Coordinates of C-alpha atoms and ligand atoms in Angstrom, one line a residue:
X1 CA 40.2 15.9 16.3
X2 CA 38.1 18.9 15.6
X3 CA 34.4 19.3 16.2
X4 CA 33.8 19.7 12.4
X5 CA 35.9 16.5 11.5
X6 CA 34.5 14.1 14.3
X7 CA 30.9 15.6 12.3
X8 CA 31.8 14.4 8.9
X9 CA 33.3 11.3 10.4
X10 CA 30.1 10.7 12.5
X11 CA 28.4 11.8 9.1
X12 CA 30.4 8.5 6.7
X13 CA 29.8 6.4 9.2
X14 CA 25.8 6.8 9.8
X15 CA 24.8 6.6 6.1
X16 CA 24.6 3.8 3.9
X17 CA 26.5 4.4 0.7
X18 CA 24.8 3.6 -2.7
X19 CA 24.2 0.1 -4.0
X20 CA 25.2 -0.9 -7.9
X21 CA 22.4 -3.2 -9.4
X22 CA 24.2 -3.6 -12.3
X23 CA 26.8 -1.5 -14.2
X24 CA 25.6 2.1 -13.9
X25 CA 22.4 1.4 -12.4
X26 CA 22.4 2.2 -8.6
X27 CA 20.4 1.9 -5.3
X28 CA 20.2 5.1 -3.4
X29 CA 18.1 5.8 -0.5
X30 CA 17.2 5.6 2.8
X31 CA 16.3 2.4 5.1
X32 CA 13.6 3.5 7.9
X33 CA 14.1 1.1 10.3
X34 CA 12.0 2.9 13.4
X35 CA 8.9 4.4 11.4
X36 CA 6.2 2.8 12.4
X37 CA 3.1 5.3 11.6
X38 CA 2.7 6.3 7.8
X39 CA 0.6 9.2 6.8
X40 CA -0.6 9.3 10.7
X41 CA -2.8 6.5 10.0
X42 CA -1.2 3.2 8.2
X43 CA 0.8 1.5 10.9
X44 CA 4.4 0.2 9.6
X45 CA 5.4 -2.6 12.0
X46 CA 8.5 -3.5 10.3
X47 CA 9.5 0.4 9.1
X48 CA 9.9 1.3 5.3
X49 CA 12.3 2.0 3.2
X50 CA 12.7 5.2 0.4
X51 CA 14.6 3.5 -2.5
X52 CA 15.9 5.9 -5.1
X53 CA 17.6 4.9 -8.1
X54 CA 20.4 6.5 -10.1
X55 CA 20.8 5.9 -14.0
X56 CA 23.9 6.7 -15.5
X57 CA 23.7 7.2 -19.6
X58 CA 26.7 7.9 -21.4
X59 CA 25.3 11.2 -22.1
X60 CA 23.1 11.7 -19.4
X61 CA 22.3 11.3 -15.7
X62 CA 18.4 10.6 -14.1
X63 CA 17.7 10.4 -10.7
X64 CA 14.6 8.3 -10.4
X65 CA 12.9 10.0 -7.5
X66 CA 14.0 10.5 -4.0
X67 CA 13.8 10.2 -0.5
X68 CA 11.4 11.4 2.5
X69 CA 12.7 14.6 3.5
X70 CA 13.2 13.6 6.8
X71 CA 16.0 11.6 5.3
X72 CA 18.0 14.3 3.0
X73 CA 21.3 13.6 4.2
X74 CA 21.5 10.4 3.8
X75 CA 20.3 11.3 -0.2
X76 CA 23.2 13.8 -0.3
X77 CA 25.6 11.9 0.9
X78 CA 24.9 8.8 -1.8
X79 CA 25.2 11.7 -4.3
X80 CA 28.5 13.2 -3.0
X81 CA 30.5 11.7 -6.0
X82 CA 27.8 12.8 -8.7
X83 CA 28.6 16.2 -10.2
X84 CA 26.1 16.0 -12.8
X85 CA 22.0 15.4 -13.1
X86 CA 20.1 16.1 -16.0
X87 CA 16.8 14.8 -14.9
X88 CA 15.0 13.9 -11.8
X89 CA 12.0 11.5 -12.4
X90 CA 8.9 11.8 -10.2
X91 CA 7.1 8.8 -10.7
X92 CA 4.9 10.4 -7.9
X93 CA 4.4 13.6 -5.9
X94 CA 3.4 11.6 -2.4
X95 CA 5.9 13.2 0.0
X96 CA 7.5 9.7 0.2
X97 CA 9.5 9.9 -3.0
X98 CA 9.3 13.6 -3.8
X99 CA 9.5 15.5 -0.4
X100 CA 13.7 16.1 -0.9
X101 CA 12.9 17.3 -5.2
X102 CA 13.7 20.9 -3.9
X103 CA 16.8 20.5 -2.1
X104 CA 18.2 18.2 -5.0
X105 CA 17.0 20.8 -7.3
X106 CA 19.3 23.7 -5.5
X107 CA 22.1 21.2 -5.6
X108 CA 21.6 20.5 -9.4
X109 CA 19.9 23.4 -10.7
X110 CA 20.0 23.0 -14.5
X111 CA 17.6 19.2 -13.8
X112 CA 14.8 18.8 -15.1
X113 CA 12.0 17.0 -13.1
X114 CA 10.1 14.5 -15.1
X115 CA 6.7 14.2 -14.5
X116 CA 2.9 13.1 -15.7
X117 CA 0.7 16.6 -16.8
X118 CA -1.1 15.8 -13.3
X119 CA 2.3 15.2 -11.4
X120 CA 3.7 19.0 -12.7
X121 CA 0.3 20.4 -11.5
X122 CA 0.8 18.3 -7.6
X123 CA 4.8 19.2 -8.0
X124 CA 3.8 22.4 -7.9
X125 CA 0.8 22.5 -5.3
X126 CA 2.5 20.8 -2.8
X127 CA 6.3 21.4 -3.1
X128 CA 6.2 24.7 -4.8
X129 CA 8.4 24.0 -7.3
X130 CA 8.8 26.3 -10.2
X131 CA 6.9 25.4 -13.7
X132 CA 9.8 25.8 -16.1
X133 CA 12.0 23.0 -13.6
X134 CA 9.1 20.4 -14.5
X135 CA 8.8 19.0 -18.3
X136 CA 5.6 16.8 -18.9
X137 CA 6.3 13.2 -20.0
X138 CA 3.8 11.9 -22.1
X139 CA 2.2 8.2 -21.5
X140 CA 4.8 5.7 -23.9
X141 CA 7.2 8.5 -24.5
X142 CA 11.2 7.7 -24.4
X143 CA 14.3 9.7 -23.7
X144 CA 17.8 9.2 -24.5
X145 CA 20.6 8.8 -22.2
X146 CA 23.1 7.9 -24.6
X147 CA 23.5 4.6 -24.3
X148 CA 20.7 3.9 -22.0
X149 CA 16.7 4.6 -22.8
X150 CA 14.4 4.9 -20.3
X151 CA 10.1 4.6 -21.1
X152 CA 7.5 6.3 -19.1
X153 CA 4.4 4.3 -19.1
X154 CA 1.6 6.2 -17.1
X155 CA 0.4 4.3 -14.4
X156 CA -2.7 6.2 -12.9
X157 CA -4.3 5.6 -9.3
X158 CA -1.8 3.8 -7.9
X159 CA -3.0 5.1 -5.6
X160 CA -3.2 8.8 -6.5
X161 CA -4.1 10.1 -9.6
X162 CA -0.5 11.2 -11.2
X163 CA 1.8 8.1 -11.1
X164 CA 3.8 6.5 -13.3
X165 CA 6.7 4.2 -13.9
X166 CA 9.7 3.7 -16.0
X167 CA 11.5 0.9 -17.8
X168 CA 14.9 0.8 -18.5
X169 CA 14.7 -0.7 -22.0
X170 CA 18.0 -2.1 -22.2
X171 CA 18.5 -3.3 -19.2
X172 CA 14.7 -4.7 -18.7
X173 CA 14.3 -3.0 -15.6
X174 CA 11.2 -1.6 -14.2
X175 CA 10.9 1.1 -12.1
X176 CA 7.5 1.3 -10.4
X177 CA 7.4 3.5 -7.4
X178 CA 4.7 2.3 -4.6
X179 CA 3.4 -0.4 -7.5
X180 CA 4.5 -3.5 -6.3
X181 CA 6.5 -2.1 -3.0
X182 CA 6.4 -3.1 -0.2
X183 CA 6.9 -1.5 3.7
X184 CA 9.8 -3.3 4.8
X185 CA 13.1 -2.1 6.5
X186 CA 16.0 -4.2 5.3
X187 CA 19.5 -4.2 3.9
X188 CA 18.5 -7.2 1.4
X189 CA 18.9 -5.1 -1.8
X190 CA 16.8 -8.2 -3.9
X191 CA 13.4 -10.4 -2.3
X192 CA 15.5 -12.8 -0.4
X193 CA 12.5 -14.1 2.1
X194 CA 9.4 -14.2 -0.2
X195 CA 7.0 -14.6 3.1
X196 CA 8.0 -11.8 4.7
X197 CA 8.1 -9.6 1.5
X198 CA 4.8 -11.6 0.6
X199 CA 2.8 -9.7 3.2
X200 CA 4.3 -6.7 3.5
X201 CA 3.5 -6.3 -0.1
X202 CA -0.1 -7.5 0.7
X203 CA -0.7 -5.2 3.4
X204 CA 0.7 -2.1 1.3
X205 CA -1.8 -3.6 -1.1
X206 CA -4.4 -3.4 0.8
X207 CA -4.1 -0.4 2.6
X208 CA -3.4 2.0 -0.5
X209 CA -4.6 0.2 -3.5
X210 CA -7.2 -2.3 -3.1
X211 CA -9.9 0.7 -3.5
X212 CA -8.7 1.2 -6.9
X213 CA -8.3 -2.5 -7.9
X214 CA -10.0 -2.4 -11.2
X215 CA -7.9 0.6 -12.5
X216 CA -4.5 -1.1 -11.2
X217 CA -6.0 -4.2 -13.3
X218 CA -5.4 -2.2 -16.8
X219 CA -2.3 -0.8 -15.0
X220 CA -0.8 -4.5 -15.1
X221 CA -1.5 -5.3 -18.6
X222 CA 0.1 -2.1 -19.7
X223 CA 3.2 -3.7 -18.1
X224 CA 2.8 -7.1 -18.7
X225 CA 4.4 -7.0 -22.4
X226 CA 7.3 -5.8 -21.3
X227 CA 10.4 -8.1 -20.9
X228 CA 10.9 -7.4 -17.1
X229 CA 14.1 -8.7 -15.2
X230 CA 14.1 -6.3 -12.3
X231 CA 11.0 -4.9 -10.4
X232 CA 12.3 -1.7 -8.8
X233 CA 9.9 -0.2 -6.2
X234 CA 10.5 2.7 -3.9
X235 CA 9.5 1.0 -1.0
X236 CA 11.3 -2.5 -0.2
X237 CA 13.3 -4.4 -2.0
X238 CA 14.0 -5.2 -5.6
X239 CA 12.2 -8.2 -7.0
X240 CA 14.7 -10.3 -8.9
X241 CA 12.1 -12.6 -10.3
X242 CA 9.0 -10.2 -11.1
X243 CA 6.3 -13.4 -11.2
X244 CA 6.6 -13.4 -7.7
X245 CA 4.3 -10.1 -7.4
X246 CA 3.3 -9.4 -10.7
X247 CA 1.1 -13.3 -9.7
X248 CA 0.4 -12.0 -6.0
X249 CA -1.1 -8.7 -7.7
X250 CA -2.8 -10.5 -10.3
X251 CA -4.8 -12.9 -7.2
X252 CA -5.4 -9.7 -4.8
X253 CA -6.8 -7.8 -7.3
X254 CA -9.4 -10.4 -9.1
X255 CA -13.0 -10.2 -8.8
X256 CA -13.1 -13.8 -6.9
X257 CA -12.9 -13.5 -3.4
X258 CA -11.8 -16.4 -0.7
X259 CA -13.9 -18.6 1.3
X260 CA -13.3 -16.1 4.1
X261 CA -15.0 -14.8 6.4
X262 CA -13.5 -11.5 8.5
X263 CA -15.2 -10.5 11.6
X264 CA -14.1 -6.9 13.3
X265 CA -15.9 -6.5 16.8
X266 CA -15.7 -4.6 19.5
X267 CA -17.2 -5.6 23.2
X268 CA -17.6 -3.7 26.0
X269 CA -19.2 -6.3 28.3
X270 CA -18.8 -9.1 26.9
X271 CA -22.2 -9.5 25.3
X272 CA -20.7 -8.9 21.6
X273 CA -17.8 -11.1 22.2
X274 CA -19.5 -13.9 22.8
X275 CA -21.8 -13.6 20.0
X276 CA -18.4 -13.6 17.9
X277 CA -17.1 -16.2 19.4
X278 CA -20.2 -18.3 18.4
X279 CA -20.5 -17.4 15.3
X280 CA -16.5 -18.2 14.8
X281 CA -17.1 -21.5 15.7
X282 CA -20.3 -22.2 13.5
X283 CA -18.6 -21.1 10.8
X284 CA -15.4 -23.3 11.1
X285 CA -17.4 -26.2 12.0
X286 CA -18.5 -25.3 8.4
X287 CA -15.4 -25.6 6.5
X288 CA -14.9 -21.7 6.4
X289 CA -11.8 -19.9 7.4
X290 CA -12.7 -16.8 9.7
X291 CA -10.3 -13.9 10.9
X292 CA -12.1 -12.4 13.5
X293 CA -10.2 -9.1 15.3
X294 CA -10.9 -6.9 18.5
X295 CA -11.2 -3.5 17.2
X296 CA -9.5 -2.5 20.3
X297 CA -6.2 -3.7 20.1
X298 CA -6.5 -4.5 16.4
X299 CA -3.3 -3.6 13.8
X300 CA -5.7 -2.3 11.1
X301 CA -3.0 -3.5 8.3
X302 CA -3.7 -7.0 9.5
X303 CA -7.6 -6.3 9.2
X304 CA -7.1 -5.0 5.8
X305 CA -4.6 -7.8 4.9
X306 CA -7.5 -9.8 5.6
X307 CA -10.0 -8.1 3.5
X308 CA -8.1 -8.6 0.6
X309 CA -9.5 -12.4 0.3
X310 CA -13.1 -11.6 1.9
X311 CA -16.3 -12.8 0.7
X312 CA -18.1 -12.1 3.8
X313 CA -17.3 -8.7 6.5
X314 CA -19.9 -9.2 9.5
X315 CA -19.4 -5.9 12.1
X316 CA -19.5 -6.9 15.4
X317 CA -20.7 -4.1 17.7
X318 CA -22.9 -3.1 20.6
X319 CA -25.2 0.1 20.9
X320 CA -23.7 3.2 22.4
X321 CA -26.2 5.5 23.4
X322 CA -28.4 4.6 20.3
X323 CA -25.7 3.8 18.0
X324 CA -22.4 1.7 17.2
X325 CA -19.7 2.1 18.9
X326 CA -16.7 4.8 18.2
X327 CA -14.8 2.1 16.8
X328 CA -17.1 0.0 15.0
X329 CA -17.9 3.7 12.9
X330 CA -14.0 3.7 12.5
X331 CA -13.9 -0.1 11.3
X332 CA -17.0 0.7 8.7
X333 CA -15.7 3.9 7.5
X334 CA -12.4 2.0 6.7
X335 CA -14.2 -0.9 4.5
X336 CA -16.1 1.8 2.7
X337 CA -13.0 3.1 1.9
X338 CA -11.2 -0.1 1.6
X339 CA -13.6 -1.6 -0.8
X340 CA -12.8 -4.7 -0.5
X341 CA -14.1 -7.2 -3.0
X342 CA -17.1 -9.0 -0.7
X343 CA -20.2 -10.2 -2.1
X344 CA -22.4 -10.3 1.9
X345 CA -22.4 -8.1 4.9
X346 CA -24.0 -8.1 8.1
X347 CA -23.9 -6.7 11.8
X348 CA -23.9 -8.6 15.6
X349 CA -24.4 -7.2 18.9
X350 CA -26.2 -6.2 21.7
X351 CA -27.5 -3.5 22.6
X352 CA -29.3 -2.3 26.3
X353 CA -32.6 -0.7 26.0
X354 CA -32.9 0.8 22.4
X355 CA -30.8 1.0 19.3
X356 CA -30.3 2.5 15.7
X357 CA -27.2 0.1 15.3
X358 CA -28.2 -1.6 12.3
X359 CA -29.8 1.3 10.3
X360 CA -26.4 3.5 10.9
X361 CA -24.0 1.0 10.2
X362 CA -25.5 0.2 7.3
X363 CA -26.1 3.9 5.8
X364 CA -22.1 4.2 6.5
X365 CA -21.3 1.9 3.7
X366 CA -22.5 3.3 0.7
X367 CA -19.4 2.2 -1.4
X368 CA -20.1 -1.0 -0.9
X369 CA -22.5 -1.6 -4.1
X370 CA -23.8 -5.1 -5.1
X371 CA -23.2 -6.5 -1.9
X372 CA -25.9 -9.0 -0.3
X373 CA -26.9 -7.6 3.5
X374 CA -27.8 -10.7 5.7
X375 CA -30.2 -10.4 8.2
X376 CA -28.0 -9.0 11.4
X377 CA -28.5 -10.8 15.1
X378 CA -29.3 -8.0 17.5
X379 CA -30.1 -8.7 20.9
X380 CA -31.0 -7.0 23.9
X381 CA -28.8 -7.6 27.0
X382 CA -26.8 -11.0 26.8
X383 CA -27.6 -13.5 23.9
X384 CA -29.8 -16.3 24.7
X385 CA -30.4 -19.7 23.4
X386 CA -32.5 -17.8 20.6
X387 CA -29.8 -15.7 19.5
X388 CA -27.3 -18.4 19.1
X389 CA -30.5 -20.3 17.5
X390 CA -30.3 -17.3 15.0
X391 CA -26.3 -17.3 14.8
X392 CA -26.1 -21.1 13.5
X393 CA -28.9 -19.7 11.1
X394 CA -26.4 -16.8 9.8
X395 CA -23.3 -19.3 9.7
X396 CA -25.8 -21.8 7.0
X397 CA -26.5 -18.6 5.3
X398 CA -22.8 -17.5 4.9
X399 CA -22.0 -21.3 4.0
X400 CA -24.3 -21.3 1.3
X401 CA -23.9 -18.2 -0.2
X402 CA -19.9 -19.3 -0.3
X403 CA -21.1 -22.8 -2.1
X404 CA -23.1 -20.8 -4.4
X405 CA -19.9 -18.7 -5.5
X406 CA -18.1 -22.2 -5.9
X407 CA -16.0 -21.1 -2.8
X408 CA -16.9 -23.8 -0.4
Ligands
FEO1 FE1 5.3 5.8 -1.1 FE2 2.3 7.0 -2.1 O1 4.0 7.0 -1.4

């Protein structure tokens, strides 16, 4: 065999072919199964998937967005047998989804890419791609396929500012790009373990859209008229009875949170840690569930799983030179961006000789509005039998506060 046929042969048998979801309505895409950092930041312990989706109308073809680029080939080859597309839909311009638009462009080059006004503007910022490939789609508008219509319903902040998703109309499928997705590697093409899905979903959630919670609220009742069989993200798999996250979004995103408390610490000597440890254990002798993680060797998708639910974040930490530690600042910068829907906040630790803790943690958390600050335990050196006098004092506090918001 020559070189160039053991490559294509290596090349069929590496790639997943596409997957029908019903007649003319495919899967394409790419399963991710060793990715396990996302945008350098958002760990991915069990890898992602890119789902793409193709639509074929009697009259027309629409590819509904596409793959990571890292992942072309495996887009080409699940679009060997297509000869035609009229229209590639960018539901969003997040690398994800749109990174491999140019090279399916140069393969198809009479498409035209479908986007929000903001999405053209990002299409062409970040991928360069030419102004008269891109046609606006307004919010509500419909085009023909023939036999097949597909909506666009503008779906903003989710979580940047140009998305959108599609319905299928006769075929009651929705479309929805990271809305509902979840980071999951797996060759289930429909939700087939709903805990596993459940907080992968949750942690996606929480790590890209809880910030914008209030504008992803008006983003669900714009959907919620809709006769929906199929929930279609780009990340994970296909939800075959949309309740199951359309209700799991409507929880994470209400105003009410959880009779939880969430403590991140970090200890170099042990004086913090047991400080947290105390506190843990007033507060579950209370009836209230606590999540407390070591910033050190903390997944920070589990911490932000965990803040979903919060009523109470207290910040364990001891001085460093004058001020928190390194990864205490890290831990508050990312509830401040998080902003997570908790109603009291406050700091523990110790500290050596002298301290600004407090005043700098709490001038890092400015996004944090309407949020009750408790008086923090500070000590110098290890806690003594007044400090833990002073913990039991902060675990009535956070008990009563929950009662009062008829969590407890
Ligand atoms: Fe899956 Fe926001 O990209």
């Amino acid at each position: 065999m020559s070189i160039r046929m053991s490559y294509i042969l290596l090349f069929f048998l590496f790639h997943m072919n596409k997957r029908k979801i019903i007649d003319n309505v495919y899967w394409l895409g790419g399963i991710d199964w060793d990715r396990r950092l996302f945008d350098s930041l958002i760990p991915l312990p069990d890898g992602t998937s890119y789902n793409s989706y193709l639509i074929k109308g009697s009259e027309k073809t629409v590819l509904l967005d596409t793959i990571d680029p890292s992942m072309t080939d495996t887009l080409f080859f699940q679009l060997k047998d297509v000869e035609k597309i009229d229209y590639i839909v960018s539901h969003h311009t997040e690398q994800d989804h749109s990174g491999a638009i140019p090279a399916v462009l140069k393969k198809y080059p009479s498409a035209k890419v479908l986007a929000t006004k903001k999405g053209k503007e990002m299409l062409i910022d970040h991928l360069l791609i030419s102004p008269e490939q891109i046609q606006i789609v307004e919010d509500g508008e419909e085009i023909s396929l023939g036999d097949k219509t597909l909506k666009f319903i503008h779906t903003p902040w989710v979580h940047w500012p140009e998305t959108m998703v599609s319905y299928l109309v006769e075929d009651k499928i929705l479309f929805s790009c990271d809305f509902f997705g979840s980071h999951l590697a797996t060759t289930d093409l429909y939700v087939k373990d709903e805990g596993l899905v459940y907080e992968a979903a949750k942690r996606y959630f929480a790590e890209i859209m809880m910030p914008f919670s209030k504008i992803i609220r008006k983003n669900i009742d714009k959907i919620k008229h809709l006769e929906i069989q199929l929930i279609a993200p780009s990340h994970g798999p296909i939800y075959d009875k949309p309740s199951f996250i359309v209700d799991a979004y409507e929880d994470w995103i209400s105003d009410t949170p959880k009779n939880v408390v969430v403590i991140p610490y970090v200890s170099m000597h042990g004086s913090t840690r047991t400080m947290v440890e105390y506190l843990v254990g007033a507060l579950a002798k209370k009836g209230v569930t606590v999540y407390q993680f070591d910033l050190a060797v903390v997944d920070i998708g589990k911490l932000a799983i965990a803040l979903v639910d919060a009523a109470t974040v207290i910040l364990g930490t001891p001085t460093v030179h004058a001020g928190p530690h390194p990864l205490a600042v890290y831990a508050a910068y990312l509830l401040n961006a998080l902003k997570p829907k908790i109603k009291l906040i406050s700091v523990i630790g110790s500290y050596g000789w002298f301290t600004k803790t407090i005043d700098q943690v709490v001038s890092m958390v400015p996004g944090l509005k309407e949020v009750e600050i408790l008086e923090p335990v500070y000590v110098k050196g290890h806690p003594k039998e007044e400090s833990f006098k002073s913990l039991d004092i902060m675990a009535e506090k956070i008990a009563e506060k929950h009662k009062e918001l008829n969590l407890l």
